[in-house]
Coordinates of C-alpha atoms in Angstrom, one line a residue:
M1 CA 88.6 81.3 101.0
L2 CA 89.5 81.9 97.3
P3 CA 86.5 80.2 95.8
A4 CA 84.2 82.2 98.1
V5 CA 85.8 85.4 96.8
V6 CA 85.5 84.3 93.2
K7 CA 81.8 83.6 93.8
L8 CA 81.4 87.1 95.3
C9 CA 83.0 88.7 92.3
C10 CA 81.0 86.8 89.8
G11 CA 77.7 87.6 91.5
I12 CA 76.9 84.1 92.6
S13 CA 76.9 84.2 96.3
Y14 CA 74.8 87.4 96.9
P15 CA 71.4 88.2 95.5
H16 CA 72.1 92.0 95.2
L17 CA 75.1 91.2 92.9
R18 CA 73.1 88.8 90.8
S19 CA 70.6 91.5 90.0
M20 CA 72.9 94.3 89.3
A21 CA 73.3 95.9 85.9
G22 CA 75.2 98.6 84.0
L23 CA 78.2 99.9 85.9
Q24 CA 78.3 97.1 88.4
R25 CA 78.4 94.4 85.7
R26 CA 81.3 96.1 84.0
A27 CA 83.2 96.4 87.3
V28 CA 82.5 92.8 88.3
A29 CA 83.8 91.5 84.9
V30 CA 87.2 93.0 85.7
I31 CA 87.2 92.0 89.4
G32 CA 86.7 88.4 88.5
Q33 CA 89.9 88.5 86.4
E34 CA 91.9 90.0 89.3
I35 CA 91.2 87.1 91.7
T36 CA 92.4 84.5 89.3
H37 CA 95.9 86.1 89.3
L38 CA 96.2 86.7 93.1
Q39 CA 98.0 83.4 93.9
R40 CA 99.9 83.2 90.6
L41 CA 101.4 86.7 90.7
G42 CA 101.8 87.2 94.5
Q43 CA 101.3 90.5 96.3
V44 CA 103.5 93.4 97.1
Q45 CA 103.1 94.4 100.8
P46 CA 105.2 97.3 102.2
S47 CA 106.0 96.6 105.8
M48 CA 105.4 100.1 107.3
R49 CA 104.8 101.3 110.8
A50 CA 103.5 104.6 111.9
P51 CA 105.4 105.9 115.0
A52 CA 103.9 108.4 117.4
G53 CA 103.2 111.9 116.1
L54 CA 102.1 110.7 112.7
S55 CA 105.6 110.8 111.2
Y56 CA 106.5 108.2 108.7
S57 CA 109.7 106.7 107.4
E58 CA 110.0 105.4 103.9
P59 CA 110.6 101.6 103.7
N60 CA 113.9 100.3 102.6
Q61 CA 114.0 97.9 99.7
D62 CA 114.5 94.9 102.0
E63 CA 111.3 95.9 103.8
I64 CA 109.2 95.3 100.7
K65 CA 108.5 91.6 100.3
I66 CA 106.8 89.5 97.6
V67 CA 104.4 87.2 99.4
P68 CA 101.8 84.7 98.2
A69 CA 98.1 85.4 98.5
N70 CA 96.7 84.6 101.9
E71 CA 93.4 85.0 103.7
D72 CA 94.5 88.3 105.3
Q73 CA 95.2 89.9 101.9
L74 CA 92.1 88.5 100.4
F75 CA 90.1 90.0 103.2
Y76 CA 91.2 93.5 102.2
V77 CA 90.6 92.8 98.5
Q78 CA 87.1 91.6 99.4
Q79 CA 86.4 94.7 101.5
G80 CA 87.4 96.9 98.6
Q81 CA 85.3 95.0 96.1
E82 CA 82.2 94.9 98.4
A83 CA 82.5 98.7 99.0
M84 CA 82.7 99.3 95.2
G85 CA 79.7 97.1 94.6
K86 CA 77.6 98.9 97.2
A87 CA 78.6 102.3 95.9
L88 CA 77.9 101.4 92.3
G89 CA 74.5 100.1 93.4
I90 CA 73.7 103.5 94.8
L91 CA 74.8 105.2 91.6
E92 CA 72.8 102.9 89.4
N93 CA 69.6 103.8 91.3
S94 CA 68.3 106.9 89.5
E95 CA 65.4 107.6 92.0
G96 CA 65.5 110.1 94.8
W97 CA 68.4 112.3 93.7
K98 CA 68.0 116.1 94.4
V99 CA 70.1 118.7 92.7
E100 CA 72.3 120.6 95.3
I101 CA 74.6 122.7 93.2
K102 CA 74.9 123.6 89.5
E103 CA 78.1 125.3 88.5
K104 CA 78.6 127.4 85.4
N105 CA 81.2 125.1 84.0
G106 CA 78.6 122.2 84.0
D107 CA 79.6 120.5 87.2
V108 CA 76.5 119.2 89.1
I109 CA 76.2 117.8 92.6
C110 CA 73.1 115.8 93.6
S111 CA 72.2 114.2 96.9
K112 CA 69.9 111.6 98.2
V113 CA 69.2 110.0 101.6
I114 CA 69.9 106.2 101.8
P115 CA 67.8 104.5 104.5
G116 CA 70.1 103.4 107.3
A117 CA 73.1 105.0 105.7
G118 CA 72.3 108.8 105.7
K119 CA 73.0 111.3 103.0
V120 CA 75.2 110.7 100.0
F121 CA 76.5 113.1 97.4
R122 CA 77.1 112.6 93.7
L123 CA 79.3 114.9 91.6
E124 CA 79.3 114.8 87.8
A125 CA 81.9 116.6 85.8
V126 CA 83.9 116.5 82.6
L127 CA 87.7 116.8 83.0
D128 CA 90.4 117.7 80.4
A129 CA 92.4 114.6 81.0
S130 CA 92.6 111.1 79.7
L131 CA 91.4 108.1 81.6
D132 CA 95.0 106.9 82.2
E133 CA 96.1 110.3 83.5
L134 CA 93.3 110.4 86.1
Y135 CA 93.9 106.8 87.1
D136 CA 97.5 107.6 87.7
L137 CA 96.8 110.7 89.7
L138 CA 94.0 109.4 91.8
F139 CA 95.2 105.9 92.5
V140 CA 98.7 105.0 91.4
R141 CA 100.2 108.2 92.8
V142 CA 97.7 108.8 95.6
E143 CA 100.5 109.6 98.1
E144 CA 101.4 112.7 96.0
M145 CA 97.8 114.1 96.2
H146 CA 98.7 116.7 98.9
Q147 CA 101.1 118.3 96.4
W148 CA 98.2 119.7 94.3
N149 CA 95.3 119.5 96.8
P150 CA 95.7 121.8 99.7
S151 CA 92.8 120.2 101.5
I152 CA 95.0 117.2 102.2
Q153 CA 97.9 117.2 104.7
H154 CA 99.1 113.8 103.6
I155 CA 98.1 110.4 102.4
K156 CA 100.2 107.3 103.1
V157 CA 99.9 103.8 101.7
L158 CA 100.2 101.5 104.7
K159 CA 99.6 98.2 102.9
Q160 CA 99.4 97.2 99.2
F161 CA 98.0 94.0 97.8
G162 CA 98.9 93.7 94.2
P163 CA 98.3 96.7 91.9
E164 CA 94.6 97.1 92.6
T165 CA 94.1 97.2 96.4
I166 CA 95.7 99.5 99.0
V167 CA 95.2 100.5 102.6
T168 CA 95.8 104.2 103.2
H169 CA 95.9 106.7 106.1
E170 CA 94.8 110.2 105.1
V171 CA 94.9 113.4 107.2
S172 CA 93.0 116.4 106.0
A173 CA 94.6 119.9 106.2
E174 CA 93.7 122.7 108.5
T175 CA 92.6 125.2 106.0
A176 CA 90.6 128.5 106.3
G177 CA 86.9 128.0 105.8
N178 CA 87.0 124.3 106.7
L179 CA 83.7 123.9 108.5
I180 CA 84.3 120.3 109.5
G181 CA 87.8 120.7 110.9
Q182 CA 90.8 118.4 110.6
R183 CA 90.0 114.7 110.4
D184 CA 92.0 111.5 109.6
F185 CA 90.8 108.5 107.7
L186 CA 91.9 104.8 107.5
S187 CA 90.6 103.3 104.3
V188 CA 90.9 100.4 101.9
R189 CA 90.9 101.5 98.3
H190 CA 90.2 99.2 95.3
S191 CA 90.5 99.8 91.6
C192 CA 89.2 98.2 88.4
K193 CA 90.7 99.5 85.2
Q194 CA 89.2 98.8 81.8
K195 CA 90.0 100.1 78.3
S196 CA 87.4 102.9 78.5
R197 CA 86.4 103.0 82.1
V198 CA 88.0 103.1 85.6
F199 CA 86.3 102.3 88.9
L200 CA 87.8 103.4 92.2
G201 CA 86.0 102.3 95.3
G202 CA 86.7 102.5 99.0
T203 CA 85.5 102.3 102.6
A204 CA 86.7 102.8 106.1
I205 CA 88.4 99.9 107.9
H206 CA 89.8 99.3 111.4
L207 CA 93.4 98.2 112.1
E208 CA 94.5 97.2 115.6
S209 CA 98.0 98.2 114.6
F210 CA 96.8 101.7 113.7
P211 CA 94.3 103.0 116.2
P212 CA 92.7 106.5 116.1
Q213 CA 95.3 109.2 116.8
P214 CA 94.9 111.5 119.8
D215 CA 95.3 114.7 117.8
F216 CA 92.5 113.9 115.3
V217 CA 88.9 112.9 115.1
R218 CA 88.8 109.7 113.0
A219 CA 86.1 110.1 110.4
E220 CA 84.7 107.1 108.3
D221 CA 84.2 107.2 104.6
G222 CA 82.3 104.8 102.4
P223 CA 81.1 103.2 100.5
T224 CA 82.5 105.6 98.1
C225 CA 83.2 105.3 94.4
I226 CA 84.7 107.3 91.5
V227 CA 83.8 106.3 87.9
I228 CA 86.0 107.7 85.1
T229 CA 84.8 107.2 81.6
A230 CA 86.7 108.1 78.4
L231 CA 84.6 110.3 76.1
D232 CA 84.1 108.6 72.7
E233 CA 84.4 111.8 70.7
D234 CA 87.5 113.1 72.5
T235 CA 90.0 110.7 74.2
T236 CA 91.7 113.7 75.9
K237 CA 88.5 114.3 78.0
S238 CA 86.8 112.1 80.6
S239 CA 83.5 112.1 82.4
F240 CA 84.0 112.0 86.2
T241 CA 81.4 110.7 88.6
W242 CA 82.1 110.7 92.3
L243 CA 79.9 109.2 95.0
L244 CA 80.8 110.6 98.4
K245 CA 79.6 109.3 101.8
I246 CA 81.4 110.3 105.0
D247 CA 80.5 110.1 108.6
V248 CA 82.7 112.9 110.0
K249 CA 82.1 111.9 113.6
G250 CA 82.3 114.5 116.4
W251 CA 79.4 116.7 117.4
L252 CA 78.8 118.8 114.3
P253 CA 75.2 119.5 113.3
K254 CA 74.1 117.6 110.2
S255 CA 73.2 120.9 108.5
I256 CA 76.8 122.1 108.7
V257 CA 78.1 118.7 107.4
N258 CA 75.6 118.6 104.5
Q259 CA 76.8 122.0 103.4
A260 CA 80.5 121.2 103.8
L261 CA 80.7 117.9 101.9
P262 CA 79.4 119.0 98.5
R263 CA 81.6 122.1 98.8
A264 CA 84.6 119.8 99.5
Q265 CA 83.8 117.9 96.2
L266 CA 83.8 121.2 94.3
D267 CA 87.1 122.3 95.9
F268 CA 88.7 118.9 95.0
T269 CA 87.6 119.2 91.4
R270 CA 88.8 122.8 91.2
H271 CA 92.3 121.8 92.6
L272 CA 92.4 118.8 90.2
R273 CA 91.6 121.0 87.2
R274 CA 94.2 123.5 88.2
H275 CA 96.8 120.7 88.5
L276 CA 95.9 119.3 85.1
S277 CA 96.2 122.7 83.5
L278 CA 99.8 122.9 84.5
R279 CA 101.0 119.7 82.8

């Protein structure tokens, strides 16, 4: 299993990875290093169960175990890496993008239709935060996101495989003006961190131990990706590119969904800026 994953990360096994360039090549260079350390360093896997009613109990120290890499863990790592590769491939393709929204502060959202996948949205912005700050907020401390983003009711890390791959359960909040309504998401999230760039990728997954909840419509995200790049002229600022693809499920008209998703991106960025301004 491990050699196969290494081939995947190095772009050997799949033609679409062999031909990639730019952002994808930079991400794959880091991914390849991760796999070589999986067995040597072991993985941290919180043993967490979600009881009925979506209430969670924090794990005790004796519930968190250091375990060696195995095929189950490598499966989740591979899912996250593949999602990141697909999302970066969409971002790399400059053809077919249509401007949806231009904000006065310079934020721009574009969209394009991917054959067989539907409509995706790309937000581009510049944030007053360093690369490390944004990585910490959006990945390391993802469970705290509801504290500054009122669009989220909670995010919980269900599984963690080393520092780069996590499985999360997210529930959106019931907020005024939410055209889509409350949804929950079960996702694998993967990160690659470089000196001047961070890649955060993810996609929906299915867990028999965590089926859809009766109180929510389970939406599916992915492949999604956030690319954070430090600005050369000012290390306290970062460019922020976010590719969003969500199947919200349910019976909502596409026209409503296609209006709501780019607005959700703008709302997220606004809440993030507000939080950064308070530090």
